[in-house]
Short mmCIF file of N, CA and C and ligand atoms in Angstrom, two decimals:
data_model
loop_
_atom_site.label_atom_id
_atom_site.label_comp_id
_atom_site.label_asym_id
_atom_site.label_seq_id
_atom_site.Cartn_x
_atom_site.Cartn_y
_atom_site.Cartn_z
N MET A 1 18.54 -13.60 -7.13
CA MET A 1 17.45 -12.95 -6.38
C MET A 1 17.88 -12.67 -4.95
N ALA A 2 17.53 -11.46 -4.46
CA ALA A 2 17.81 -11.16 -3.05
C ALA A 2 16.95 -12.08 -2.19
N GLU A 3 17.53 -12.63 -1.15
CA GLU A 3 16.83 -13.68 -0.39
C GLU A 3 16.25 -13.20 0.92
N VAL A 4 16.72 -12.08 1.45
CA VAL A 4 16.33 -11.72 2.80
C VAL A 4 15.36 -10.53 2.80
N THR A 5 14.59 -10.43 3.86
CA THR A 5 13.75 -9.26 4.08
C THR A 5 14.56 -8.24 4.84
N LEU A 6 14.77 -7.07 4.24
CA LEU A 6 15.58 -6.04 4.88
C LEU A 6 14.84 -5.43 6.06
N ASP A 7 15.55 -5.14 7.14
CA ASP A 7 14.99 -4.38 8.25
C ASP A 7 15.48 -2.94 8.08
N LEU A 8 14.51 -2.05 7.73
CA LEU A 8 14.89 -0.68 7.39
C LEU A 8 14.63 0.29 8.53
N ARG A 9 14.23 -0.26 9.69
CA ARG A 9 13.86 0.63 10.81
C ARG A 9 15.00 1.45 11.35
N GLY A 10 16.01 1.60 11.41
CA GLY A 10 17.09 2.53 11.79
C GLY A 10 17.59 3.34 10.64
N THR A 11 17.10 3.11 9.42
CA THR A 11 17.61 3.82 8.25
C THR A 11 16.73 5.06 7.98
N PRO A 12 17.36 6.22 7.72
CA PRO A 12 16.54 7.40 7.38
C PRO A 12 15.57 7.07 6.25
N LYS A 13 14.40 7.67 6.34
CA LYS A 13 13.28 7.24 5.48
C LYS A 13 13.58 7.28 3.98
N ALA A 14 14.14 8.38 3.49
CA ALA A 14 14.38 8.48 2.05
C ALA A 14 15.35 7.39 1.58
N ALA A 15 16.40 7.17 2.36
CA ALA A 15 17.38 6.13 2.01
C ALA A 15 16.75 4.74 2.12
N ALA A 16 15.88 4.57 3.10
CA ALA A 16 15.21 3.29 3.29
C ALA A 16 14.37 2.94 2.06
N TYR A 17 13.66 3.94 1.54
CA TYR A 17 12.83 3.69 0.36
C TYR A 17 13.67 3.37 -0.89
N VAL A 18 14.84 3.97 -0.99
CA VAL A 18 15.72 3.64 -2.13
C VAL A 18 16.09 2.17 -2.06
N GLN A 19 16.48 1.70 -0.88
CA GLN A 19 16.83 0.28 -0.70
C GLN A 19 15.64 -0.62 -0.94
N LEU A 20 14.50 -0.19 -0.40
CA LEU A 20 13.28 -0.99 -0.53
C LEU A 20 12.91 -1.18 -2.01
N LYS A 21 12.97 -0.08 -2.75
CA LYS A 21 12.60 -0.15 -4.16
C LYS A 21 13.55 -1.06 -4.93
N GLN A 22 14.85 -0.93 -4.65
CA GLN A 22 15.83 -1.79 -5.33
C GLN A 22 15.54 -3.25 -5.01
N HIS A 23 15.19 -3.52 -3.76
CA HIS A 23 14.92 -4.90 -3.36
C HIS A 23 13.67 -5.44 -4.06
N VAL A 24 12.62 -4.63 -4.07
CA VAL A 24 11.38 -5.06 -4.73
C VAL A 24 11.64 -5.34 -6.21
N GLU A 25 12.32 -4.42 -6.87
CA GLU A 25 12.58 -4.58 -8.31
C GLU A 25 13.42 -5.84 -8.56
N ALA A 26 14.38 -6.10 -7.68
CA ALA A 26 15.24 -7.27 -7.86
C ALA A 26 14.45 -8.56 -7.66
N VAL A 27 13.62 -8.60 -6.64
CA VAL A 27 12.84 -9.81 -6.37
C VAL A 27 11.86 -10.08 -7.50
N LEU A 28 11.29 -9.00 -8.06
CA LEU A 28 10.25 -9.16 -9.10
C LEU A 28 10.81 -9.22 -10.52
N GLU A 29 12.11 -9.21 -10.64
CA GLU A 29 12.74 -9.28 -11.97
C GLU A 29 12.17 -10.44 -12.78
N GLY A 30 11.66 -10.15 -13.96
CA GLY A 30 11.15 -11.21 -14.84
C GLY A 30 9.74 -11.66 -14.52
N ILE A 31 9.12 -11.08 -13.51
CA ILE A 31 7.76 -11.49 -13.11
C ILE A 31 6.73 -10.51 -13.67
N ASP A 32 5.69 -11.03 -14.28
CA ASP A 32 4.60 -10.18 -14.76
C ASP A 32 3.30 -10.70 -14.16
N ASP A 33 3.12 -10.49 -12.89
CA ASP A 33 1.95 -11.03 -12.18
C ASP A 33 1.61 -10.05 -11.06
N GLU A 34 0.45 -9.43 -11.16
CA GLU A 34 0.10 -8.38 -10.21
C GLU A 34 -0.05 -8.90 -8.78
N ILE A 35 -0.61 -10.08 -8.64
CA ILE A 35 -0.81 -10.61 -7.28
C ILE A 35 0.54 -10.94 -6.63
N THR A 36 1.45 -11.47 -7.43
CA THR A 36 2.81 -11.74 -6.91
C THR A 36 3.47 -10.43 -6.50
N ALA A 37 3.30 -9.39 -7.31
CA ALA A 37 3.89 -8.09 -6.99
C ALA A 37 3.27 -7.52 -5.72
N MET A 38 1.94 -7.60 -5.59
CA MET A 38 1.28 -7.08 -4.39
C MET A 38 1.76 -7.83 -3.14
N SER A 39 1.90 -9.14 -3.26
CA SER A 39 2.35 -9.95 -2.12
C SER A 39 3.77 -9.57 -1.72
N THR A 40 4.63 -9.45 -2.71
CA THR A 40 6.04 -9.13 -2.45
C THR A 40 6.17 -7.74 -1.83
N MET A 41 5.45 -6.77 -2.39
CA MET A 41 5.53 -5.40 -1.85
C MET A 41 4.97 -5.33 -0.44
N SER A 42 3.85 -6.01 -0.21
CA SER A 42 3.27 -6.02 1.15
C SER A 42 4.28 -6.56 2.15
N CYS A 43 4.90 -7.68 1.80
CA CYS A 43 5.86 -8.32 2.70
C CYS A 43 7.04 -7.42 2.99
N LEU A 44 7.65 -6.88 1.94
CA LEU A 44 8.88 -6.11 2.14
C LEU A 44 8.61 -4.78 2.83
N LEU A 45 7.50 -4.12 2.48
CA LEU A 45 7.16 -2.86 3.16
C LEU A 45 6.84 -3.11 4.64
N HIS A 46 6.03 -4.14 4.87
CA HIS A 46 5.55 -4.41 6.23
C HIS A 46 6.71 -4.73 7.18
N HIS A 47 7.53 -5.67 6.76
CA HIS A 47 8.61 -6.11 7.65
C HIS A 47 9.79 -5.14 7.62
N GLY A 48 9.98 -4.47 6.48
CA GLY A 48 11.07 -3.51 6.38
C GLY A 48 10.87 -2.34 7.32
N PHE A 49 9.64 -1.84 7.40
CA PHE A 49 9.38 -0.64 8.21
C PHE A 49 8.70 -0.96 9.55
N GLY A 50 8.26 -2.19 9.74
CA GLY A 50 7.59 -2.53 11.00
C GLY A 50 6.22 -1.91 11.14
N HIS A 51 5.45 -1.91 10.03
CA HIS A 51 4.12 -1.31 10.08
C HIS A 51 3.13 -2.22 10.80
N LEU A 52 1.94 -1.68 11.05
CA LEU A 52 0.88 -2.46 11.72
C LEU A 52 0.12 -3.31 10.70
N TRP A 53 -0.19 -2.74 9.56
CA TRP A 53 -0.95 -3.45 8.51
C TRP A 53 -0.50 -2.88 7.18
N THR A 54 -0.23 -3.76 6.24
CA THR A 54 0.27 -3.32 4.93
C THR A 54 -0.34 -4.20 3.85
N GLY A 55 -1.08 -3.60 2.95
CA GLY A 55 -1.63 -4.46 1.90
C GLY A 55 -2.48 -3.71 0.90
N PHE A 56 -3.14 -4.50 0.06
CA PHE A 56 -3.85 -3.97 -1.09
C PHE A 56 -5.34 -4.27 -1.00
N TYR A 57 -6.13 -3.30 -1.41
CA TYR A 57 -7.54 -3.53 -1.71
C TYR A 57 -7.70 -3.40 -3.22
N ARG A 58 -8.23 -4.45 -3.85
CA ARG A 58 -8.34 -4.49 -5.31
C ARG A 58 -9.72 -3.99 -5.76
N VAL A 59 -9.73 -3.33 -6.90
CA VAL A 59 -11.00 -2.89 -7.48
C VAL A 59 -11.67 -4.12 -8.10
N VAL A 60 -12.82 -4.52 -7.54
CA VAL A 60 -13.55 -5.65 -8.11
C VAL A 60 -14.80 -5.19 -8.85
N GLN A 61 -15.29 -3.99 -8.53
CA GLN A 61 -16.36 -3.38 -9.32
C GLN A 61 -15.94 -1.92 -9.53
N PRO A 62 -15.46 -1.59 -10.73
CA PRO A 62 -14.93 -0.24 -10.96
C PRO A 62 -15.90 0.85 -10.53
N GLY A 63 -15.39 1.80 -9.75
CA GLY A 63 -16.21 2.90 -9.28
C GLY A 63 -17.11 2.53 -8.11
N LYS A 64 -17.11 1.25 -7.71
CA LYS A 64 -18.06 0.81 -6.67
C LYS A 64 -17.42 0.09 -5.50
N LEU A 65 -16.61 -0.94 -5.78
CA LEU A 65 -16.24 -1.84 -4.67
C LEU A 65 -14.78 -2.26 -4.71
N LEU A 66 -14.17 -2.21 -3.51
CA LEU A 66 -12.81 -2.73 -3.29
C LEU A 66 -12.91 -4.01 -2.47
N ARG A 67 -12.03 -4.97 -2.76
CA ARG A 67 -11.98 -6.20 -1.94
C ARG A 67 -10.53 -6.46 -1.56
N VAL A 68 -10.32 -6.95 -0.35
CA VAL A 68 -8.96 -7.11 0.15
C VAL A 68 -8.16 -8.07 -0.73
N GLY A 69 -6.89 -7.75 -0.87
CA GLY A 69 -5.98 -8.58 -1.65
C GLY A 69 -4.81 -8.99 -0.76
N PRO A 70 -3.64 -9.20 -1.34
CA PRO A 70 -2.49 -9.61 -0.54
C PRO A 70 -2.17 -8.59 0.54
N TYR A 71 -1.97 -9.08 1.77
CA TYR A 71 -1.60 -8.16 2.85
C TYR A 71 -0.84 -8.88 3.94
N GLN A 72 -0.26 -8.07 4.84
CA GLN A 72 0.42 -8.57 6.03
C GLN A 72 -0.17 -7.82 7.21
N GLY A 73 -0.48 -8.56 8.27
CA GLY A 73 -1.04 -7.92 9.46
C GLY A 73 -2.23 -8.70 9.97
N THR A 74 -2.96 -8.07 10.87
CA THR A 74 -4.14 -8.71 11.43
C THR A 74 -5.29 -8.67 10.41
N LEU A 75 -6.37 -9.38 10.73
CA LEU A 75 -7.46 -9.51 9.76
C LEU A 75 -7.97 -8.15 9.28
N GLY A 76 -7.96 -7.96 7.97
CA GLY A 76 -8.47 -6.71 7.40
C GLY A 76 -9.93 -6.88 7.04
N CYS A 77 -10.68 -5.75 6.98
CA CYS A 77 -12.06 -5.91 6.52
C CYS A 77 -12.03 -6.33 5.05
N LEU A 78 -13.03 -7.09 4.65
CA LEU A 78 -12.95 -7.77 3.35
C LEU A 78 -13.32 -6.86 2.19
N GLU A 79 -14.34 -6.04 2.39
CA GLU A 79 -14.79 -5.21 1.28
C GLU A 79 -14.99 -3.77 1.75
N ILE A 80 -14.68 -2.83 0.86
CA ILE A 80 -14.86 -1.41 1.15
C ILE A 80 -15.50 -0.76 -0.07
N THR A 81 -16.55 0.00 0.18
CA THR A 81 -17.24 0.71 -0.90
C THR A 81 -16.46 1.96 -1.27
N PHE A 82 -16.39 2.28 -2.56
CA PHE A 82 -15.78 3.54 -3.01
C PHE A 82 -16.42 4.69 -2.22
N GLY A 83 -15.58 5.60 -1.73
CA GLY A 83 -16.06 6.75 -0.99
C GLY A 83 -16.10 6.54 0.51
N LYS A 84 -15.99 5.27 0.97
CA LYS A 84 -16.06 4.99 2.42
C LYS A 84 -14.66 4.77 2.98
N GLY A 85 -14.42 5.30 4.16
CA GLY A 85 -13.12 5.11 4.81
C GLY A 85 -12.01 5.76 4.01
N VAL A 86 -10.79 5.60 4.50
CA VAL A 86 -9.64 6.21 3.83
C VAL A 86 -9.41 5.54 2.47
N CYS A 87 -9.52 4.23 2.45
CA CYS A 87 -9.30 3.49 1.19
C CYS A 87 -10.33 3.89 0.14
N GLY A 88 -11.58 3.98 0.57
CA GLY A 88 -12.64 4.31 -0.37
C GLY A 88 -12.54 5.72 -0.91
N VAL A 89 -12.05 6.65 -0.07
CA VAL A 89 -11.85 8.04 -0.52
C VAL A 89 -10.71 8.09 -1.53
N SER A 90 -9.63 7.38 -1.25
CA SER A 90 -8.51 7.35 -2.19
C SER A 90 -8.94 6.75 -3.52
N ALA A 91 -9.72 5.68 -3.46
CA ALA A 91 -10.19 5.03 -4.70
C ALA A 91 -11.10 5.97 -5.48
N ALA A 92 -12.00 6.66 -4.79
CA ALA A 92 -12.97 7.52 -5.47
C ALA A 92 -12.30 8.75 -6.07
N THR A 93 -11.27 9.27 -5.40
CA THR A 93 -10.62 10.50 -5.88
C THR A 93 -9.39 10.20 -6.73
N ARG A 94 -8.92 8.94 -6.71
CA ARG A 94 -7.69 8.53 -7.42
C ARG A 94 -6.49 9.33 -6.92
N GLU A 95 -6.52 9.71 -5.65
CA GLU A 95 -5.43 10.48 -5.05
C GLU A 95 -4.94 9.77 -3.79
N THR A 96 -3.66 10.00 -3.48
CA THR A 96 -3.12 9.52 -2.22
C THR A 96 -3.76 10.28 -1.07
N VAL A 97 -4.07 9.55 0.02
CA VAL A 97 -4.61 10.19 1.22
C VAL A 97 -3.67 9.88 2.39
N VAL A 98 -3.15 10.93 3.01
CA VAL A 98 -2.29 10.79 4.18
C VAL A 98 -3.10 11.22 5.39
N VAL A 99 -3.19 10.33 6.38
CA VAL A 99 -4.01 10.60 7.57
C VAL A 99 -3.11 10.55 8.81
N PRO A 100 -2.75 11.71 9.37
CA PRO A 100 -1.86 11.73 10.54
C PRO A 100 -2.52 11.17 11.79
N ASP A 101 -3.85 11.31 11.88
CA ASP A 101 -4.58 10.82 13.06
C ASP A 101 -5.91 10.24 12.57
N VAL A 102 -5.99 8.91 12.60
CA VAL A 102 -7.19 8.26 12.04
C VAL A 102 -8.46 8.66 12.79
N HIS A 103 -8.31 9.02 14.08
CA HIS A 103 -9.49 9.38 14.86
C HIS A 103 -10.09 10.71 14.40
N ALA A 104 -9.30 11.48 13.65
CA ALA A 104 -9.79 12.78 13.16
C ALA A 104 -10.30 12.68 11.72
N PHE A 105 -10.29 11.47 11.15
CA PHE A 105 -10.73 11.31 9.75
C PHE A 105 -12.18 10.82 9.75
N PRO A 106 -13.10 11.65 9.27
CA PRO A 106 -14.51 11.24 9.30
C PRO A 106 -14.73 9.98 8.46
N GLY A 107 -15.34 8.96 9.07
CA GLY A 107 -15.66 7.75 8.32
C GLY A 107 -14.55 6.74 8.27
N HIS A 108 -13.45 6.99 8.99
CA HIS A 108 -12.36 6.01 9.02
C HIS A 108 -12.90 4.64 9.44
N ILE A 109 -12.46 3.60 8.75
CA ILE A 109 -12.92 2.24 9.07
C ILE A 109 -11.86 1.59 9.95
N THR A 110 -12.25 1.21 11.16
CA THR A 110 -11.29 0.61 12.09
C THR A 110 -11.27 -0.90 11.91
N CYS A 111 -10.14 -1.42 11.47
CA CYS A 111 -9.97 -2.87 11.38
C CYS A 111 -9.16 -3.37 12.57
N ASP A 112 -8.22 -2.55 13.01
CA ASP A 112 -7.38 -2.90 14.16
C ASP A 112 -7.32 -1.65 15.03
N GLY A 113 -7.80 -1.76 16.25
CA GLY A 113 -7.92 -0.61 17.15
C GLY A 113 -6.59 0.05 17.47
N ARG A 114 -5.49 -0.62 17.17
CA ARG A 114 -4.17 -0.03 17.47
C ARG A 114 -3.76 0.99 16.43
N SER A 115 -4.45 1.02 15.29
CA SER A 115 -4.06 1.93 14.21
C SER A 115 -4.22 3.39 14.63
N GLN A 116 -3.18 4.19 14.38
CA GLN A 116 -3.20 5.62 14.74
C GLN A 116 -3.07 6.53 13.53
N SER A 117 -2.32 6.08 12.52
CA SER A 117 -2.18 6.88 11.31
C SER A 117 -2.11 5.96 10.11
N GLU A 118 -2.27 6.55 8.93
CA GLU A 118 -2.50 5.71 7.75
C GLU A 118 -2.14 6.47 6.48
N ILE A 119 -1.71 5.72 5.46
CA ILE A 119 -1.56 6.30 4.11
C ILE A 119 -2.19 5.34 3.11
N VAL A 120 -2.90 5.87 2.16
CA VAL A 120 -3.50 5.04 1.10
C VAL A 120 -3.11 5.66 -0.25
N VAL A 121 -2.56 4.80 -1.11
CA VAL A 121 -2.02 5.24 -2.40
C VAL A 121 -2.75 4.51 -3.53
N PRO A 122 -3.27 5.24 -4.50
CA PRO A 122 -3.94 4.56 -5.61
C PRO A 122 -2.94 3.81 -6.49
N VAL A 123 -3.41 2.71 -7.07
CA VAL A 123 -2.56 1.87 -7.94
C VAL A 123 -3.22 1.81 -9.31
N PHE A 124 -2.47 2.25 -10.32
CA PHE A 124 -3.03 2.30 -11.67
C PHE A 124 -2.41 1.22 -12.55
N GLY A 125 -3.22 0.69 -13.46
CA GLY A 125 -2.73 -0.29 -14.42
C GLY A 125 -2.19 0.39 -15.66
N LYS A 126 -1.98 -0.41 -16.69
CA LYS A 126 -1.28 0.09 -17.88
C LYS A 126 -2.08 1.13 -18.65
N ASN A 127 -3.38 1.14 -18.50
CA ASN A 127 -4.21 2.13 -19.22
C ASN A 127 -4.74 3.22 -18.29
N ARG A 128 -4.02 3.43 -17.18
CA ARG A 128 -4.40 4.43 -16.17
C ARG A 128 -5.72 4.07 -15.47
N GLU A 129 -6.15 2.82 -15.62
CA GLU A 129 -7.34 2.40 -14.88
C GLU A 129 -6.93 2.09 -13.44
N LEU A 130 -7.80 2.43 -12.49
CA LEU A 130 -7.50 2.13 -11.08
C LEU A 130 -7.67 0.63 -10.86
N ILE A 131 -6.61 -0.05 -10.42
CA ILE A 131 -6.73 -1.50 -10.19
C ILE A 131 -6.77 -1.85 -8.70
N ALA A 132 -6.29 -0.94 -7.85
CA ALA A 132 -6.22 -1.24 -6.41
C ALA A 132 -5.83 0.01 -5.65
N VAL A 133 -5.83 -0.08 -4.34
CA VAL A 133 -5.16 0.92 -3.50
C VAL A 133 -4.22 0.18 -2.56
N LEU A 134 -3.11 0.81 -2.25
CA LEU A 134 -2.18 0.31 -1.24
C LEU A 134 -2.52 1.01 0.07
N ASP A 135 -2.74 0.23 1.12
CA ASP A 135 -3.11 0.79 2.43
C ASP A 135 -2.05 0.40 3.45
N ILE A 136 -1.49 1.39 4.13
CA ILE A 136 -0.52 1.09 5.20
C ILE A 136 -0.98 1.78 6.48
N ASP A 137 -1.04 0.99 7.56
CA ASP A 137 -1.46 1.51 8.86
C ASP A 137 -0.29 1.46 9.85
N SER A 138 -0.24 2.46 10.72
CA SER A 138 0.82 2.54 11.73
C SER A 138 0.22 2.61 13.12
N GLU A 139 0.95 2.07 14.08
CA GLU A 139 0.54 2.17 15.49
C GLU A 139 0.85 3.53 16.09
N HIS A 140 1.57 4.35 15.33
CA HIS A 140 1.99 5.66 15.84
C HIS A 140 1.31 6.78 15.05
N LYS A 141 1.08 7.89 15.71
CA LYS A 141 0.48 9.03 15.02
C LYS A 141 1.48 9.65 14.04
N ALA A 142 0.95 10.21 12.95
CA ALA A 142 1.74 11.00 11.99
C ALA A 142 2.97 10.26 11.47
N THR A 143 2.81 8.98 11.18
CA THR A 143 3.95 8.21 10.66
C THR A 143 4.29 8.60 9.23
N PHE A 144 3.27 8.98 8.45
CA PHE A 144 3.48 9.14 7.01
C PHE A 144 3.45 10.62 6.60
N ASP A 145 4.31 10.95 5.63
CA ASP A 145 4.40 12.33 5.16
C ASP A 145 4.66 12.33 3.66
N ALA A 146 5.09 13.47 3.15
CA ALA A 146 5.29 13.62 1.70
C ALA A 146 6.39 12.70 1.17
N VAL A 147 7.34 12.35 2.03
CA VAL A 147 8.41 11.42 1.60
C VAL A 147 7.82 10.05 1.32
N ASP A 148 6.97 9.58 2.22
CA ASP A 148 6.29 8.29 2.01
C ASP A 148 5.42 8.36 0.76
N GLN A 149 4.67 9.45 0.64
CA GLN A 149 3.77 9.58 -0.50
C GLN A 149 4.54 9.48 -1.82
N GLN A 150 5.61 10.25 -1.92
CA GLN A 150 6.37 10.27 -3.17
C GLN A 150 6.97 8.89 -3.45
N ALA A 151 7.56 8.27 -2.44
CA ALA A 151 8.23 6.98 -2.64
C ALA A 151 7.24 5.87 -2.96
N LEU A 152 6.10 5.89 -2.28
CA LEU A 152 5.11 4.82 -2.51
C LEU A 152 4.43 5.00 -3.86
N GLU A 153 4.16 6.24 -4.23
CA GLU A 153 3.58 6.47 -5.57
C GLU A 153 4.55 5.99 -6.65
N GLU A 154 5.83 6.23 -6.43
CA GLU A 154 6.87 5.77 -7.37
C GLU A 154 6.89 4.23 -7.40
N LEU A 155 6.83 3.62 -6.22
CA LEU A 155 6.85 2.14 -6.17
C LEU A 155 5.65 1.56 -6.93
N MET A 156 4.50 2.22 -6.81
CA MET A 156 3.28 1.71 -7.45
C MET A 156 3.30 1.82 -8.96
N THR A 157 4.27 2.57 -9.52
CA THR A 157 4.36 2.64 -10.99
C THR A 157 4.74 1.29 -11.58
N TRP A 158 5.18 0.35 -10.73
CA TRP A 158 5.45 -1.02 -11.22
C TRP A 158 4.23 -1.53 -12.00
N PHE A 159 3.05 -1.22 -11.53
CA PHE A 159 1.83 -1.81 -12.10
C PHE A 159 1.42 -1.18 -13.43
N SER A 160 1.89 0.03 -13.69
CA SER A 160 1.51 0.70 -14.95
C SER A 160 2.61 0.63 -16.00
N ARG A 161 3.77 0.13 -15.58
CA ARG A 161 4.91 0.06 -16.51
C ARG A 161 4.79 -1.10 -17.47
N PRO A 162 5.26 -0.94 -18.70
CA PRO A 162 5.34 -2.10 -19.60
C PRO A 162 6.31 -3.12 -19.01
N ARG A 163 5.95 -4.39 -19.01
CA ARG A 163 6.83 -5.43 -18.49
C ARG A 163 7.04 -6.51 -19.54
N ALA A 164 8.15 -7.21 -19.37
CA ALA A 164 8.48 -8.26 -20.35
C ALA A 164 7.43 -9.35 -20.33
N1 SME B 1 -8.62 1.94 7.74
C1 SME B 1 -9.02 1.63 6.40
C2 SME B 1 -9.68 0.28 6.31
C3 SME B 1 -8.78 -0.84 6.01
S1 SME B 1 -7.86 -1.37 7.26
O1 SME B 1 -7.39 -0.47 8.19
C4 SME B 1 -6.94 -2.67 6.97
C5 SME B 1 -9.95 2.69 5.86
O2 SME B 1 -10.46 3.52 6.60
O3 SME B 1 -10.18 2.68 4.66
#
């Protein structure tokens, strides 16, 4: 098992995600536990890229309510209703939402005033049911783009893949 948390901050983004994914897959080898996977991904993404907040909101009432799960960062709000904030919009639409400027997103939920931009990626289980969303916040504007979207959506396929 890889033992260290990689620091990917000087590495070009696409290459950084390749390393990140290899690391996640190696650490989770042989593990079939969603909470362990969420914890590991939060840790490696957060420290690898130096984000402000990185973690998961889990679906606890399908179509209605998200509740915070494994994360890294300052205190996150505990529950988010489907349709509210960036996380709730992603959950309701089952689509990734990239927000270059959180202040321009109607209904954005502020958990940490330092947040400037955000990406939220839906997480599907083995039957295409929505099980969570991955939420990443940055202290800088326009941190996330199509490269992040593609790589994070690919990383989230861990949860829908058949596992040993
Ligand atoms: N900004 C998110 C809420 C969660 S936190 O930032 C940790 C949103 O608008 O959904």
